[in-house]
XYZ file of C-alpha atoms in Angstrom:
600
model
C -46.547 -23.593 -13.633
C -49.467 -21.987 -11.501
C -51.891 -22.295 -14.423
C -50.833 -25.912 -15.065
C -52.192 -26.689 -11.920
C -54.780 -25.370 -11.850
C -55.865 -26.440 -15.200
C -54.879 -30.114 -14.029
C -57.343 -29.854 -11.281
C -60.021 -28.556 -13.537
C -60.172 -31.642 -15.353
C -60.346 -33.636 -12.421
C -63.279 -31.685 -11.502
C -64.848 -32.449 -14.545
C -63.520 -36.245 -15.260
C -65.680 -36.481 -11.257
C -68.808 -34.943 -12.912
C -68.518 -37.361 -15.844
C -67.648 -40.681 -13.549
C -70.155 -39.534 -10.610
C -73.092 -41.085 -12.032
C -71.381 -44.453 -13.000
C -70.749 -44.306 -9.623
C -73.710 -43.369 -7.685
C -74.934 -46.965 -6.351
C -78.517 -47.453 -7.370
C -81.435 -47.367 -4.452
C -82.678 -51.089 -3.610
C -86.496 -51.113 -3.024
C -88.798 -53.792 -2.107
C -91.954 -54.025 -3.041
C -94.222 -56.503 -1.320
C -97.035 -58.709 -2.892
C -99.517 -60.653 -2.139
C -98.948 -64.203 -3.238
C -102.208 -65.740 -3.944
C -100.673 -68.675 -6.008
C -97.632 -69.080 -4.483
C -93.958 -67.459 -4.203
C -92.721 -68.397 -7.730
C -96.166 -67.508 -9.337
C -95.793 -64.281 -7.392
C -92.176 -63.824 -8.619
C -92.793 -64.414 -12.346
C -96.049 -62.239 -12.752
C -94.393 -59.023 -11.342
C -91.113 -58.973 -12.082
C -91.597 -57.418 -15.692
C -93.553 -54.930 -13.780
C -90.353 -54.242 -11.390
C -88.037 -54.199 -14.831
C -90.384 -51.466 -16.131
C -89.781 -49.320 -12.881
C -86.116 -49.608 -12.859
C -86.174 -48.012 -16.394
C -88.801 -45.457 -15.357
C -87.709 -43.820 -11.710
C -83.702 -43.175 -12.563
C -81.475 -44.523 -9.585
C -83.338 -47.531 -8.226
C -83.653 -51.315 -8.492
C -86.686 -52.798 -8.113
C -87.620 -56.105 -6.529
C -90.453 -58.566 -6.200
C -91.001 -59.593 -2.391
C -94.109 -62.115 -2.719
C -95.571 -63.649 0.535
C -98.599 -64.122 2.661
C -100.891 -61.532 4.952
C -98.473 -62.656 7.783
C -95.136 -62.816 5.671
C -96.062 -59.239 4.106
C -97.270 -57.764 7.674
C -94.062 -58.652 9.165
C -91.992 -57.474 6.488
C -94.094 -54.207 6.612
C -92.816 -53.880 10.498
C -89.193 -54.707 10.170
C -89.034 -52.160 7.184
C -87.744 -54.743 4.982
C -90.253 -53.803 1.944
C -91.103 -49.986 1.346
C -94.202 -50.556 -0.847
C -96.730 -53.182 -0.940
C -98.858 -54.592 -3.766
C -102.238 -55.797 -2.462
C -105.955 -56.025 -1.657
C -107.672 -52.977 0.173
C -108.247 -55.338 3.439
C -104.956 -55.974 4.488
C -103.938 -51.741 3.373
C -106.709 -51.271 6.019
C -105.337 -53.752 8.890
C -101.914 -52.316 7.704
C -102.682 -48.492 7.908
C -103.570 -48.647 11.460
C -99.886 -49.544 12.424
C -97.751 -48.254 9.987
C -98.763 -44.924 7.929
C -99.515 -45.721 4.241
C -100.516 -44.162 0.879
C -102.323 -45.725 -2.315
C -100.275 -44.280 -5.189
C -102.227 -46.219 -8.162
C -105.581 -48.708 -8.474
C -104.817 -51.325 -10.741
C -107.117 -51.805 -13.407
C -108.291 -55.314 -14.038
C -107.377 -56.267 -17.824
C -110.100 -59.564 -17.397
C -112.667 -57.733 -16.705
C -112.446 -54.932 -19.541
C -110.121 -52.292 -16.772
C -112.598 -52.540 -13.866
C -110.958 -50.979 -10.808
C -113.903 -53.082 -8.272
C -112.717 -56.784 -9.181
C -112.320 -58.632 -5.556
C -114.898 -60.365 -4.604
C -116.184 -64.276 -3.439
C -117.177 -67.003 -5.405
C -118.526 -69.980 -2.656
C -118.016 -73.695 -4.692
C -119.705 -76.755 -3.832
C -119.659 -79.537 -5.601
C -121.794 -80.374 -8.449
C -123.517 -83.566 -7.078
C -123.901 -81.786 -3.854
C -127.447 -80.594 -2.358
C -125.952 -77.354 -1.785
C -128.075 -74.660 -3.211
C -127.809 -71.569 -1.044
C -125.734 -70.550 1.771
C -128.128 -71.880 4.095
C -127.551 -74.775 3.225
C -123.951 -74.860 4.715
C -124.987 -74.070 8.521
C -123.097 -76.324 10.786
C -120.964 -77.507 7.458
C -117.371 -77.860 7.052
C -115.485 -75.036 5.316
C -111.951 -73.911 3.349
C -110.686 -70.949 3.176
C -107.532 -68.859 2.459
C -107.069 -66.501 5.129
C -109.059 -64.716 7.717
C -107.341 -61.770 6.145
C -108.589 -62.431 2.612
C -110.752 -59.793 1.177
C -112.117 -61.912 -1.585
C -111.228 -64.793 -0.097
C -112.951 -64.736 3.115
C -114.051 -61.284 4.101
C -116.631 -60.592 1.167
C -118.490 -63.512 2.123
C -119.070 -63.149 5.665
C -120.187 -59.673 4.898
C -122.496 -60.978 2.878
C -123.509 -63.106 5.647
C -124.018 -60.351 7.795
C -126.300 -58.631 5.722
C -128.520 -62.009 5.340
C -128.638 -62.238 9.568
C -126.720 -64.932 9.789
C -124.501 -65.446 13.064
C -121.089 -65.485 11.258
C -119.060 -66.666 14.566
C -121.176 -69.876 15.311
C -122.656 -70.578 11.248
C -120.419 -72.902 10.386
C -118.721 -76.241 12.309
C -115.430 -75.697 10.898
C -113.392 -72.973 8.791
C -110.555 -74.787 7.454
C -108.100 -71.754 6.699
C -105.511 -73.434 4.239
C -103.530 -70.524 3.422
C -101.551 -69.893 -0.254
C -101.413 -70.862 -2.806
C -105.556 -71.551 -3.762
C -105.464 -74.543 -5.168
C -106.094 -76.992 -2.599
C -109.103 -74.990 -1.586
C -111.189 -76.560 -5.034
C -109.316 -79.727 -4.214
C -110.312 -80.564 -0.616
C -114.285 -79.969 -2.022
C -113.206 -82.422 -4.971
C -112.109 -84.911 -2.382
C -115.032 -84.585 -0.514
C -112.882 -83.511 3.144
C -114.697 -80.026 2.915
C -118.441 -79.341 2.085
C -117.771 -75.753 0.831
C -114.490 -73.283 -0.574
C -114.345 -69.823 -0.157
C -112.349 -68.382 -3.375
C -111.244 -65.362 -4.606
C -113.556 -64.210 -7.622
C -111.937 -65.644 -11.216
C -110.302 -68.717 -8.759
C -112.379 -71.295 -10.187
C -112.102 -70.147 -13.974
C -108.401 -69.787 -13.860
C -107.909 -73.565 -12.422
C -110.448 -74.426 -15.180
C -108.408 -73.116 -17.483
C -105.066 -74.088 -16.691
C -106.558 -77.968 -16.538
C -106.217 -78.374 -13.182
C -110.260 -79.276 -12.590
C -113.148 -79.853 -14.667
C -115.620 -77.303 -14.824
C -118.814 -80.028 -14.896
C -117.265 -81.105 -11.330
C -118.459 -77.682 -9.527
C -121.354 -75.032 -8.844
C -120.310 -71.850 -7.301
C -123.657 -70.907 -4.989
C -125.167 -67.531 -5.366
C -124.161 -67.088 -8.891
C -123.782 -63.989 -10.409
C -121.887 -62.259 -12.978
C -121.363 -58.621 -13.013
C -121.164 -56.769 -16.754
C -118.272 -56.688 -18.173
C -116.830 -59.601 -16.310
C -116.626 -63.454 -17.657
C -116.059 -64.645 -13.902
C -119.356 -65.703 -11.867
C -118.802 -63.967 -8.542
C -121.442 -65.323 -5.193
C -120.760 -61.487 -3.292
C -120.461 -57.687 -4.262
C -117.590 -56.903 -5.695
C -114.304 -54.303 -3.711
C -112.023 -52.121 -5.236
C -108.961 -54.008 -6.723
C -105.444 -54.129 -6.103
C -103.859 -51.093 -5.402
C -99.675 -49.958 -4.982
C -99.066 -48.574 -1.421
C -96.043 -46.774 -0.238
C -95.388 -46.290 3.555
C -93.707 -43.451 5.115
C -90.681 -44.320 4.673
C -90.380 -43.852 0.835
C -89.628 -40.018 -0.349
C -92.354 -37.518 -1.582
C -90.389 -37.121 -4.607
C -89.867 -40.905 -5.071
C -93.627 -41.683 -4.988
C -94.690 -38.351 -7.657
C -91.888 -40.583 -9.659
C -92.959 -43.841 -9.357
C -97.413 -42.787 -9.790
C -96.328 -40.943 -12.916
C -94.758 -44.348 -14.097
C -97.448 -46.445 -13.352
C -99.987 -43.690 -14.684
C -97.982 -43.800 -17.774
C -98.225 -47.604 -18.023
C -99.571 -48.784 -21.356
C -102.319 -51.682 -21.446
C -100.164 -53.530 -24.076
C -97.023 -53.209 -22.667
C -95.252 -56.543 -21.647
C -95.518 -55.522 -17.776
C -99.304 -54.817 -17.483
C -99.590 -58.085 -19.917
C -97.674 -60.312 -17.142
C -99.397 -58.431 -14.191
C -102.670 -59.744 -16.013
C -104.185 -56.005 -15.711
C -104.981 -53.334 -17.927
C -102.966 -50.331 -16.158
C -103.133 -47.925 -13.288
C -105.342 -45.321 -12.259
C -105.762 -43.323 -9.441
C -106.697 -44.733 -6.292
C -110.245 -45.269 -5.886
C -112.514 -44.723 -2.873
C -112.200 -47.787 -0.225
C -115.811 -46.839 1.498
C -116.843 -50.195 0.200
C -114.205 -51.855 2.660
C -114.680 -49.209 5.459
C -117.718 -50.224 5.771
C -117.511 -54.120 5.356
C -114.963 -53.854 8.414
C -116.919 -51.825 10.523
C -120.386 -54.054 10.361
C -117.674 -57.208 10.728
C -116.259 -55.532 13.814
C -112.443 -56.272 12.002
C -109.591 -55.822 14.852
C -106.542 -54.407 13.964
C -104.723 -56.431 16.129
C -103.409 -60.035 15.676
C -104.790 -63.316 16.588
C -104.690 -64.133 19.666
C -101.932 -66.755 19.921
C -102.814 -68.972 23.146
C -106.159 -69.329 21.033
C -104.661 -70.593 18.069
C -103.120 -73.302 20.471
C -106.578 -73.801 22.216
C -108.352 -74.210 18.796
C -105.491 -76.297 17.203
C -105.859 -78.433 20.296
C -109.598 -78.751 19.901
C -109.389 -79.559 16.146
C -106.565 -82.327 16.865
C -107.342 -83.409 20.435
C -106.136 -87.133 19.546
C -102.931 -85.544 18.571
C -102.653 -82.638 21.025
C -103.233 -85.225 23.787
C -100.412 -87.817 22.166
C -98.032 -84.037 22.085
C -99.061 -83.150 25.826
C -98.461 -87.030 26.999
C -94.952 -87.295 25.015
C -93.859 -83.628 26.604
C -94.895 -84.972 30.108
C -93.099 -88.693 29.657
C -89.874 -86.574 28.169
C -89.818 -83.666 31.195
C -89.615 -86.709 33.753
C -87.584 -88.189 31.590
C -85.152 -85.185 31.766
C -85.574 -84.569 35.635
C -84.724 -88.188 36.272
C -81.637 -87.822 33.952
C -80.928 -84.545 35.647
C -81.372 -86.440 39.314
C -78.889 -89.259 38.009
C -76.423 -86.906 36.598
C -75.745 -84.675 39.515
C -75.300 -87.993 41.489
C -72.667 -89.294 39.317
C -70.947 -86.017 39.115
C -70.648 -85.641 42.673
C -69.497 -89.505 42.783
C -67.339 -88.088 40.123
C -65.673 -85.410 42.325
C -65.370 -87.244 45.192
C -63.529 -89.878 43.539
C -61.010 -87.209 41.533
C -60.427 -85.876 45.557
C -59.315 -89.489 46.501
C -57.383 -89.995 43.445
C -55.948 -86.601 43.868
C -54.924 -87.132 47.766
C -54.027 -90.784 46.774
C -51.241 -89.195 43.854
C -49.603 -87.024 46.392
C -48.892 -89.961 49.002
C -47.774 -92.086 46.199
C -45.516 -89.093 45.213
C -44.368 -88.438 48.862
C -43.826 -92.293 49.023
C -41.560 -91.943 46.003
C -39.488 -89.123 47.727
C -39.444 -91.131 50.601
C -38.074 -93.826 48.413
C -35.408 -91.464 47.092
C -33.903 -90.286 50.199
C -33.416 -94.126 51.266
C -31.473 -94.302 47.914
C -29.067 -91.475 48.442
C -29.235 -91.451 52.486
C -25.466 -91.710 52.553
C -25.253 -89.167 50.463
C -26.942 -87.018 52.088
C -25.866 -88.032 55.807
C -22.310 -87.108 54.119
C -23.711 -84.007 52.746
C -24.926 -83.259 56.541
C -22.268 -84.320 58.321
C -19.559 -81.969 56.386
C -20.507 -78.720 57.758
C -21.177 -80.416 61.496
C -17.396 -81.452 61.569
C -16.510 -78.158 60.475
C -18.843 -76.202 63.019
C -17.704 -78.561 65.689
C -13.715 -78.032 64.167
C -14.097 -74.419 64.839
C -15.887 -74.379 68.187
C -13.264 -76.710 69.710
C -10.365 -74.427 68.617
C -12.096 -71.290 69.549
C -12.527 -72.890 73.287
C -8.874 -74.755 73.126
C -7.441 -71.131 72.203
C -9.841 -69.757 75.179
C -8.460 -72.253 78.204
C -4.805 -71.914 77.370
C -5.140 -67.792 77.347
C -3.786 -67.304 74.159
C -4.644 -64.135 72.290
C -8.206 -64.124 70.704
C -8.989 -60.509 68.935
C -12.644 -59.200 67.792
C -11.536 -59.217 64.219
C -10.253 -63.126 64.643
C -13.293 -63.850 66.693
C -15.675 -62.466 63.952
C -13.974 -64.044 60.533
C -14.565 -67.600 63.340
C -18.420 -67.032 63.938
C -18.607 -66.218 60.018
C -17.247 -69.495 59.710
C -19.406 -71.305 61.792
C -22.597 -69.558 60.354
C -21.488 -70.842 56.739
C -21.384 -73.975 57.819
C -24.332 -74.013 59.930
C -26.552 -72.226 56.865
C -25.311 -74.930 54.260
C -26.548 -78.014 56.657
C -29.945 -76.000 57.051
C -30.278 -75.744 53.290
C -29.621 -79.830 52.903
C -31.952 -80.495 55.729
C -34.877 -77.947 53.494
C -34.496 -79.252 50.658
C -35.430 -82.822 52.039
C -38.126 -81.414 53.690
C -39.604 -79.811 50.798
C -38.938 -83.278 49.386
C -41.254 -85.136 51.665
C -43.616 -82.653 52.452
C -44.791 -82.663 48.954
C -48.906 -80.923 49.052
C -50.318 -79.375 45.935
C -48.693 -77.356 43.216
C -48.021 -73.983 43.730
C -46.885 -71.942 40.916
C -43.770 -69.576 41.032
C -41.297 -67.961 38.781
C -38.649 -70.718 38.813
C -34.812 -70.207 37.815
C -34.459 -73.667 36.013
C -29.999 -73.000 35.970
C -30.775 -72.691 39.859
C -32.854 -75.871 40.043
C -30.414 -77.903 38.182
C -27.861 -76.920 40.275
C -29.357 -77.630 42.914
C -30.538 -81.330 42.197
C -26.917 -82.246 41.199
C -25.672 -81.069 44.422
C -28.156 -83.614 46.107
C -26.724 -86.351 44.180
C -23.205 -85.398 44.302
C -22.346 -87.819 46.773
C -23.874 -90.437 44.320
C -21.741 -89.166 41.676
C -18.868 -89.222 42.912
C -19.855 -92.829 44.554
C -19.673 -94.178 41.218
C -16.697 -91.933 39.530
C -20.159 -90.312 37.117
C -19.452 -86.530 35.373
C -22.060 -84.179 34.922
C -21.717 -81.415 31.997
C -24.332 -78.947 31.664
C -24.659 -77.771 28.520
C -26.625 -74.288 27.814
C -27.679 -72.780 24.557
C -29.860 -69.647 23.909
C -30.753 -66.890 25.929
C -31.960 -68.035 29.812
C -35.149 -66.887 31.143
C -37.669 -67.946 34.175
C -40.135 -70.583 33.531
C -43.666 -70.910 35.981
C -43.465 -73.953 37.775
C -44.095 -75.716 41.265
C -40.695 -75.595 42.502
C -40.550 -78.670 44.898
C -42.426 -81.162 41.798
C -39.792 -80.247 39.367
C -37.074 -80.890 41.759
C -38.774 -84.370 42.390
C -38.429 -84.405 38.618
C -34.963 -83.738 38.142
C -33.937 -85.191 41.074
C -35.743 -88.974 39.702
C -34.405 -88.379 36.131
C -30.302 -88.237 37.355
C -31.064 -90.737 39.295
C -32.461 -93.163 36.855
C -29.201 -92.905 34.532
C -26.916 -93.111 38.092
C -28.515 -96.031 38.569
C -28.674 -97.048 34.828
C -25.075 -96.836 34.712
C -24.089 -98.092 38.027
C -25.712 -101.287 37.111
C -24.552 -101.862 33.430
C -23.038 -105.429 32.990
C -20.175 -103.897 31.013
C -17.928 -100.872 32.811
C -18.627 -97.825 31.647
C -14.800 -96.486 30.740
C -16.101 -92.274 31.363
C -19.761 -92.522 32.978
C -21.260 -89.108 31.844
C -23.919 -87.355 32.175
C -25.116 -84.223 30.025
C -27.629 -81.870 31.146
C -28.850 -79.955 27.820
C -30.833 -76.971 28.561
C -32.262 -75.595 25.262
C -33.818 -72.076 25.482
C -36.037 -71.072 22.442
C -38.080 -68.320 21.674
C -41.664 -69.268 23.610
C -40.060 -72.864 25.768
C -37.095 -74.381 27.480
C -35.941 -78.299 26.700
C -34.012 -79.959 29.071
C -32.745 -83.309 28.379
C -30.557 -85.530 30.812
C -28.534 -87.885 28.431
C -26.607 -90.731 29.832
C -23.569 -92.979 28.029
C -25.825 -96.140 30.150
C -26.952 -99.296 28.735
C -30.288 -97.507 27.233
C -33.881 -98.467 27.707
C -34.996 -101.948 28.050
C -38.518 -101.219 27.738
C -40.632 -99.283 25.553
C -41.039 -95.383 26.880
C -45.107 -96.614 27.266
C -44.515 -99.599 29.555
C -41.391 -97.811 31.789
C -44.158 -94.910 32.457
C -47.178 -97.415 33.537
C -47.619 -96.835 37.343
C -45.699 -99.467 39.419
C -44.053 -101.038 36.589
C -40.242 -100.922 37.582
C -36.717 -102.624 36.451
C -34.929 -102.116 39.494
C -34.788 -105.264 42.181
C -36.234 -102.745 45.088
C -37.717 -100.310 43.025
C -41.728 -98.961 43.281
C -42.692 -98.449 39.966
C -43.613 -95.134 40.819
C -40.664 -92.922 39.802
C -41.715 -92.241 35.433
C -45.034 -92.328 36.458
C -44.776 -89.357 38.774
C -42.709 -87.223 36.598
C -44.867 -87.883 33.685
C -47.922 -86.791 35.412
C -45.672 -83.639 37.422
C -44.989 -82.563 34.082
C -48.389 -82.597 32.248
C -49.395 -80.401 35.737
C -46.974 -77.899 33.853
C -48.752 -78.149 30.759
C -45.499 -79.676 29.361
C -44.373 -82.606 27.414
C -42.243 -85.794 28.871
C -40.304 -88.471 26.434
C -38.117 -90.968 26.845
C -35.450 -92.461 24.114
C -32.262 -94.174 23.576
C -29.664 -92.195 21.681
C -29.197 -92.479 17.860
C -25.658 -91.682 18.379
C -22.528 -93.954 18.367
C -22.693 -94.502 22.124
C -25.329 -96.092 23.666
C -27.593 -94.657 26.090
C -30.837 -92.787 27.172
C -32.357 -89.474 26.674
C -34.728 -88.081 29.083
C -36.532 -84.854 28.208
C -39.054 -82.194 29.192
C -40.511 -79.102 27.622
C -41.373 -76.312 29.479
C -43.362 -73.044 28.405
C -41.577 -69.762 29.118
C -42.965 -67.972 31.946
C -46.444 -66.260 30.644
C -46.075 -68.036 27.009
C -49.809 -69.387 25.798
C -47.606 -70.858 22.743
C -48.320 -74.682 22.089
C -44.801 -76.635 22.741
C -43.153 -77.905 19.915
C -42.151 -81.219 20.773
């Protein structure tokens, strides 16, 4: 049994060494390049190169990552590429922020595997009396990017070895960025006098049909041996595949030997346009072309971007500056006018506010008139019966007759009862009237019924009306402002006492049913009366000061209703859809510390 085991975990062992490599997850690499004719062009001419790779280095995945000096530098500094694919001037602005090796020069397959193939060609056009460079002092000029070895760079070297005061030389330097096209275009159209272009620029466009040859004169023409591209500056070392630090030892000795290994007619270095890879070259060439041209490592300077964008659009910077003044007042007068009517706003919500409560204290006020003799009844029970007891205690007192402690006591007891229950009728009015704002307590809603039919039991009885509560589920506390809910209650029995008091036809059994409903996350009570029903629609009996009753305000629905959405809950009115007739008043209440929506 032993060695079953252990031969079954044997072969798990080696079913793992078998599977491991299916699943090892192939290493994603980026490799950035310089898109001289745009993302897509970029995309197409390297991506066979990338496919190559992939079969090469074992465990990795290739990708293109084209883009511009900026694009490329950025990329560089948030580590989202690990190599880079470019000209020897931006590996030099690079490798004084981030530290980077060539791996491989590529050889140029144009220009018969030359490894110096960046260079200038300056364009003019053909019917222009352009000749030499000095002929373009204080002339408008395109270019790609200051960053552009051939397509900048090269030529203001050149520049600097003729004397010439590179900052001030020209008027303008039109820097048009990728891809070159429009640089041969804008000296077509006549907007620029000159075009700075990478060497083979104007050739390729020739060829592809994009301009006619017979339209343009590069100035200082020359054309090195080997090479069937006039070029107007020395030529730099080419293209070359950079790693940063980033990128194991291991990885790069892979990844050289590959491009090393590279045929010239394979269907990569086809695409790519070159001839293969060799070892990277000397960039003393460059060195030195940065040092006489004093190149910074660090970026443009931004505010003088703005300053010189300014200057060269001053009819438009002065239109921006004007529009972001007009707008800013604009916005501080809005801002003025807003905080006004907000504090109108709150001032008025205070009124409102303090006008709600005397309305609702007016309504309570109203109320008490309504069941004053009621509640004088109410009041005057337990005085009869404290001024019963007092008068017998004192009758028993004059005429001598026996009068123990334990009699004396179970008396006093008596008269405290009766005392204690005309306090509690005389609070509960209070509270009534003296109405202020909500405060929020844990609220026994059994107790609170209770309560509000033993304010109107005089009225009940008045008018021969039963009340049957009716409870279902499990009773809990609910959060509420004890004294508004009363005032609720207390107006809803009310309504259908007076609904069914006034019916035209006798009510036979006038009942009312208190349904309290306890679910899982709220409470529903309804007060459901056997009355002549609504006469209105639930809307228009709920208006402020609308009213049905001969002295009535108008205010009683109104106040409930808005009591009620205080409590977050929900207030309806409806006739029954039973046999009888009659109306059905109820609220939903959230269970105390419930953030459940109510299900009405």
């Amino acid at each position: 049994m032993k060695g079953f085991i252990v031969l079954r975990i044997l072969l798990c062992f080696i079913a793992i060494s078998f599977l491991s490599p299916v699943w090892a997850k192939p290493q994603e690499l980026y490799v950035g390049v310089l898109a001289n004719w745009g993302d897509q062009q970029a995309i197409a001419r390297w991506t066979p190169m990338m496919d190559y790779l992939n079969e090469q280095v074992p465990d990795t995945r290739f990708h293109v990552y084209p883009g511009n000096f900026e694009a490329l530098n950025a990329a560089m500094e948030s580590g989202k590429i690990q190599f880079i694919i470019t000209n020897p001037g931006q590996y030099l602005y690079l490798s004084n922020q981030f530290p980077l090796s060539w791996l491989a020069t590529m050889r140029s397959r144009r220009h018969n595997g030359a490894t110096s193939a960046i260079g200038s060609a300056i364009i003019v056009r053909a019917d222009s009396d352009y000749r030499t460079l000095y002929d373009l002092k204080q002339k408008t000029i395109a270019a790609s990017d200051p960053h552009a070895l051939g397509g900048y760079q090269a030529t203001i070297g050149l520049m600097h070895k003729l004397g010439m005061d590179t900052k001030n030389y020209f008027k303008e330097i039109k820097f048009l960025g990728f891809p070159l096209d429009p640089l041969l275009y804008q000296v077509r159209d006549g907007n620029v006098d000159a075009a700075i272009t990478p060497l083979c620029t104007f050739e390729d466009m020739v060829e592809r049909g994009l301009i006619k040859a017979d339209e343009f004169r590069i100035l200082n023409p020359s054309r090195p041996k080997g090479f069937d591209c006039q070029c107007s500056t020395n030529l730099y070392p080419n293209w070359s595949f950079a790693a940063n630090e980033s990128v194991d030892i291991e990885l790069s000795k892979h990844i050289t030997q590959a491009l090393m290994d590279l045929p010239s007619e394979h269907p990569a270095a086809i695409q790519a346009k070159l001839k293969g890879w060799t070892s990277p070259i000397s960039q003393l060439a460059v060195i030195q072309l940065f040092s006489e041209l004093h190149v910074e490592a660090s970026e443009v300077n931004r505010w003088d971007t703005l300053l010189k964008w300014l200057n060269d659009n001053r009819h438009w910077g002065g239109l921006a500056v004007l529009l972001f003044i007009v707008a800013t007042v604009y916005h501080l007068w809005i801002e003025y006018r807003f905080h006004q009517k907000s504090e109108s706003l709150i001032e008025s919500e205070r009124q409102l506010k303090q006008q709600e409560l005397a309305l609702e204290k007016l309504q309570s006020a109203a109320i008490i008139g309504e069941i004053g003799a009621g509640l004088a009844h109410e009041i005057n029970q337990p005085i009869a019966a404290i001024t019963s007891y007092s008068e017998g205690a004192i009758m028993r007192l004059e005429n001598n007759q026996p009068f123990d402690e334990q009699s004396a006591k179970a008396l006093l007891t008596k008269i405290h009862q009766q005392s204690t229950r005309a306090g509690e009728v005389v609070h509960r009015i209070r509270g009534l009237l003296k109405r202020k704002e909500a405060v929020m307590v844990d609220v026994n809603i059994l107790s609170l019924v209770d309560e509000s039919v033993s304010l109107l039991k005089i009225e009940l009885a008045r008018h021969d009306i039963s009340v049957e509560n009716n409870i279902k589920g499990e009773p809990f506390f609910i959060t509420a402002d004890r004294v508004g809910l009363l005032q609720v209650l207390i107006n809803l029995i009310k309504n259908s006492i007076d609904a069914i008091s006034d019916s035209a036809e006798a009510v036979k059994r006038a009942k009312i049913v208190i349904a309290m409903d306890f679910k899982e996350h709220q409470v529903d009570v309804s007060i459901i009366d056997n009355g002549p029903g609504l006469p209105e629609t639930s809307d228009a009996l709920m208006a402020t000061f609308y009213t049905t009753k001969e002295n009535g305000l108008g205010l009683g629905l109104a106040i409930c209703n808005e009591v009620i959405k205080e409590h977050e809950g929900a207030f309806s009115l409806k006739n029954r859809q039973d046999i009888q007739s009659g109306c059905i008043a109820k609220i939903s209440l959230k269970k105390r510390g419930s953030q459940q929506k109510l299900i009405v």
